[in-house]
Amino acid sequence: MRIDNLVRHPDFIRYLKHGSKQEGVEIPGPASDDVWLSCRLVPYGMDQKLLLVRDISEHMKIARARRDFAANASHELRTPLTVIAGYLDAMAEDEALPSPWHGPVADMQEQAGRMQRLVQDLLQLATLESATSCSRENTVDIAAILLNAQRNALALPDRPKQVDLVLESDAGILGEESELQSVVANLVSNAVRYTPPDGTITISWRTDNKGGHLQVEDTGIGVLPDEIPRLTERFYRTDSGRVRQQGGTGLGLAIVKHALIRHDARLEINSEIGIGSRFTCHFPPDRVARG
Amino acid sequence: MESEQFSRHISKRFNEELEGLRTQVLRMGGMVENQLGNAVEAITTGDSEMGLRVASQDHKVNALEVAIDEECSRVLATRGPAAADLRLVVAVIKVITDLERVGDEAQKIGYLASRLASEQQPHDNYSELRALGEHVQTMLHDTLDAFSRLDSDDALMVVEEDKLVDEAYDQITRQCISLMMEDSRTIRRFMDVTWVARALERIGDHAKNIAEYVIYLVHGRDIRHLKLEQVKEEISG
């Protein structure tokens, strides 16, 4: 009896066939969909293979509960926030407002705005996380997105002196435009935020036989090597000195990571303290639409 | 009949070919099972993207059917199999036709799911369709297991199950009719729901067909169009 005759999930069969590159595979249990199994193939001895299967249903359940919670909570938070922000706007424009209150109201407006961005990011992250690989039906004009990002960055008040755009390819990406837009926007706004006024940001897009490579490079403050793996964690900050007054929500890179996963792409981060950082998104060849 | 019997032949290549055929069929079965599962999920969660994805994947199942079909004729032509081997090849040819049809029905459900998703999702999220969908999924799963284990008892159970599917289908149709009479604006939506139920019911029939081929493969008896009691007698006798 062969194992792939009974466990027939396509992912599992693909893993059995050319699994060596992959770490493992997660499939619904063959007997019941309520059970999730994590399978790993370990080669040993002469041409022998050992199949390790672990029940991860509990783990999946918790992950789903967490996602649902984030989605519901952020949705519930949005409604009261809209009311608060609305009245604050009205108050700020009201001439009858006593002058000692001008400062506090402006602060409140700013913080309400930040909180709205935060909730929006949380919601976006929750949607990205619950979805699987996205469709390949639309070709996204990546050059247009990058041009737009460059223009937006140049329009910011305290931006670095130079924001360059290097387009070496006119190929597009097969995927979701809005998600790729937020990938670029998040990477560029991070670069702007952590680069001093006399620094340089370089945005580039090129393709080769390994696929497409989208890169945002800056000459900013950089991060320590052992912090790089943690950068895409939500709300992770490299040090307390780099405080929230920078204005980010702490979710940007998590959004980037999940949007890229949906496009079968991966994020590579290189950085050196004081010299700068380089964020590269590697898209596989079958996601690249050559123009 | 034990699977070891494929390894009985003097020609090692022949054994491998028969074993390969069976594995290919089950691979195709796995694909179809997955498609069906996703299609039912698309309906109950109102996920139009997933529905369209199911619909766009059907060509893979079709391609596999053509490939297995070709392999079968090649084995027939070059090996001239006899007895149980011949039955296996014949059963494979029949099983893949039914599997391909299940794939088509899943594709249809996928399309309908994407259409239904744009309409109002009912409060019960089509729980009847989910129940029926889960039922035929289990049937398909069990019948493929029976095929891989060559277990005619399990196959017979699938044949018996089909009656329940037909009942559930009738019930959904009746329910849809009464809901359509209540409010004529919902006719379009419930027509689609009936189509989904119909497709699921057809999948149940195909699973039953496959189970019958398994019994044919194991016992060498064709039990199509026989009453269940007769079948049981045939097999035990």
XYZ file of C-alpha atoms in Angstrom, chain B:
237
model
C -7.603 -9.489 -4.077
C -4.446 -7.992 -2.635
C -2.441 -5.226 -4.138
C 0.616 -7.454 -3.896
C -0.793 -9.265 -6.857
C 0.516 -6.545 -9.137
C 3.998 -7.554 -8.153
C 3.443 -11.118 -9.290
C 4.305 -10.619 -12.914
C 7.584 -11.735 -14.328
C 7.956 -8.456 -16.142
C 8.893 -5.870 -13.580
C 7.933 -3.067 -15.955
C 4.395 -4.426 -16.192
C 4.020 -4.385 -12.418
C 5.230 -0.839 -12.323
C 2.845 0.208 -15.046
C -0.186 -1.203 -13.236
C 0.898 0.283 -9.933
C 1.540 3.585 -11.710
C -1.933 3.579 -13.238
C -3.552 3.165 -9.884
C -1.439 5.871 -8.293
C -2.252 8.260 -11.132
C -5.973 7.634 -10.673
C -5.719 8.344 -6.969
C -3.707 11.459 -7.652
C -6.480 12.625 -9.918
C -8.941 11.660 -7.191
C -7.041 13.766 -4.689
C -7.190 16.759 -7.023
C -10.916 16.338 -7.537
C -11.511 15.926 -3.786
C -9.650 19.152 -3.184
C -11.590 20.979 -5.894
C -14.881 19.779 -4.473
C -13.903 20.777 -0.940
C -12.938 24.268 -2.083
C -16.105 24.638 -4.150
C -18.329 23.763 -1.179
C -16.368 26.119 1.021
C -16.721 28.901 -1.548
C -20.483 28.469 -1.455
C -20.824 28.488 2.300
C -18.405 31.323 2.954
C -19.559 33.404 -0.014
C -15.987 33.590 -1.317
C -16.259 34.486 -4.984
C -12.512 34.535 -5.527
C -12.190 30.957 -4.340
C -15.145 29.944 -6.519
C -13.483 31.337 -9.609
C -10.202 29.713 -8.667
C -11.902 26.300 -8.505
C -13.469 26.976 -11.891
C -10.135 27.897 -13.434
C -8.373 24.786 -12.116
C -10.575 22.227 -13.831
C -8.324 21.984 -16.874
C -5.676 20.246 -14.738
C -8.115 17.446 -13.926
C -9.060 17.159 -17.591
C -5.437 16.956 -18.651
C -4.805 14.176 -16.165
C -7.816 12.248 -17.458
C -6.481 12.378 -21.018
C -3.030 11.290 -19.880
C -4.346 8.325 -17.864
C -6.627 7.317 -20.722
C -3.677 7.199 -23.079
C -1.633 5.192 -20.602
C -4.505 2.685 -20.327
C -4.720 2.134 -24.081
C -0.971 1.732 -24.192
C -1.059 -0.954 -21.504
C -3.924 -2.709 -23.286
C -2.098 -2.609 -26.613
C 1.343 -3.643 -25.457
C 0.658 -6.027 -22.547
C -2.631 -7.628 -23.415
C -3.574 -7.967 -19.736
C -5.903 -10.749 -18.579
C -8.169 -11.490 -15.608
C -7.631 -9.140 -12.639
C -5.150 -7.021 -14.581
C -7.654 -6.488 -17.353
C -10.298 -5.605 -14.799
C -8.002 -3.057 -13.267
C -7.392 -1.327 -16.601
C -11.092 -1.382 -17.474
C -12.025 -0.075 -14.026
C -9.441 2.700 -14.311
C -10.858 3.818 -17.659
C -14.317 4.032 -16.108
C -13.263 5.593 -12.822
C -11.463 8.495 -14.490
C -14.508 9.337 -16.587
C -16.566 9.685 -13.435
C -13.822 11.605 -11.663
C -13.610 14.014 -14.562
C -17.354 14.578 -14.367
C -17.055 15.261 -10.630
C -14.404 17.814 -11.569
C -16.845 19.414 -14.021
C -19.553 19.580 -11.378
C -17.102 21.161 -8.946
C -16.255 23.709 -11.643
C -19.943 24.452 -12.063
C -20.346 24.895 -8.305
C -17.348 27.222 -8.339
C -18.976 29.465 -10.953
C -22.286 29.442 -9.112
C -20.486 30.258 -5.853
C -18.967 33.367 -7.366
C -22.387 34.390 -8.640
C -24.148 33.677 -5.357
C -21.469 35.587 -3.469
C -22.629 38.797 -5.137
C -26.136 38.254 -3.765
C -27.257 38.452 -0.209
C -25.796 35.650 1.915
C -28.542 33.948 3.946
C -28.238 33.811 7.724
C -27.671 30.076 7.804
C -24.907 30.367 5.147
C -26.552 27.631 3.085
C -26.215 25.084 5.876
C -28.222 22.506 3.909
C -25.834 22.795 0.994
C -22.922 22.479 3.380
C -24.380 19.322 4.907
C -25.049 17.816 1.492
C -21.616 18.916 0.293
C -19.895 17.325 3.260
C -21.847 14.150 2.732
C -20.813 13.723 -0.900
C -17.252 14.703 -0.001
C -17.156 11.833 2.492
C -18.622 9.497 -0.107
C -16.008 10.461 -2.680
C -13.286 10.112 -0.090
C -14.478 6.697 1.072
C -14.914 5.372 -2.427
C -11.363 6.402 -3.363
C -10.084 4.781 -0.173
C -11.991 1.639 -1.115
C -10.362 1.787 -4.543
C -6.889 2.034 -3.089
C -7.511 -0.690 -0.493
C -9.566 -2.816 -2.886
C -12.120 -3.088 -0.136
C -15.503 -4.102 -1.521
C -17.298 -3.784 1.842
C -16.478 -0.095 2.065
C -17.465 0.344 -1.560
C -20.820 -1.247 -0.877
C -21.412 1.200 1.951
C -20.882 4.087 -0.437
C -23.421 2.574 -2.825
C -25.947 2.456 0.009
C -25.181 6.049 1.052
C -26.331 7.414 -2.271
C -29.959 7.019 -1.242
C -29.482 9.544 1.565
C -27.993 12.040 -0.881
C -31.025 11.749 -3.127
C -33.300 12.380 -0.159
C -31.347 15.439 0.909
C -31.488 16.760 -2.655
C -35.257 16.361 -2.783
C -35.569 18.175 0.502
C -33.479 21.134 -0.658
C -35.495 21.382 -3.869
C -38.749 21.403 -1.943
C -37.434 24.035 0.408
C -36.266 26.214 -2.468
C -39.644 25.986 -4.162
C -41.499 27.110 -1.075
C -39.038 29.995 -0.534
C -39.426 31.076 -4.148
C -43.187 31.110 -3.790
C -42.910 33.289 -0.712
C -40.863 35.980 -2.389
C -40.493 36.077 -6.144
C -37.468 38.374 -5.984
C -35.393 35.480 -4.654
C -36.171 33.177 -7.589
C -32.912 33.859 -9.362
C -30.866 33.126 -6.282
C -32.715 29.954 -5.389
C -32.483 28.708 -8.962
C -28.724 28.851 -8.513
C -29.004 27.098 -5.168
C -30.998 24.321 -6.822
C -28.302 23.998 -9.447
C -25.659 23.617 -6.769
C -27.726 20.969 -4.990
C -28.217 19.227 -8.325
C -24.471 19.242 -8.992
C -23.789 17.809 -5.531
C -26.369 15.117 -6.075
C -24.696 14.212 -9.375
C -21.358 13.979 -7.578
C -22.962 11.505 -5.186
C -24.019 9.436 -8.214
C -20.517 9.512 -9.628
C -19.070 8.418 -6.278
C -21.551 5.537 -6.295
C -20.483 4.602 -9.832
C -16.855 4.509 -8.780
C -17.793 2.313 -5.820
C -19.491 -0.063 -8.239
C -16.355 -0.284 -10.346
C -14.402 -1.125 -7.200
C -16.758 -4.041 -6.562
C -16.352 -5.085 -10.182
C -12.601 -4.860 -9.812
C -12.542 -6.977 -6.665
C -15.204 -9.589 -7.426
C -15.360 -9.471 -11.195
C -19.108 -8.932 -11.024
C -20.976 -6.094 -12.593
C -23.522 -4.871 -10.058
C -24.859 -1.879 -11.915
C -28.633 -1.643 -12.103
C -29.106 -4.391 -9.525
C -31.054 -4.021 -6.320
C -28.947 -3.742 -3.184
C -30.172 -7.064 -1.771
C -29.231 -8.823 -4.982
C -25.826 -7.217 -4.872
C -25.160 -8.426 -1.358
C -26.160 -11.923 -2.366
C -23.981 -11.785 -5.470
C -20.943 -10.760 -3.512
C -21.332 -13.143 -0.624
C -22.407 -16.009 -2.895
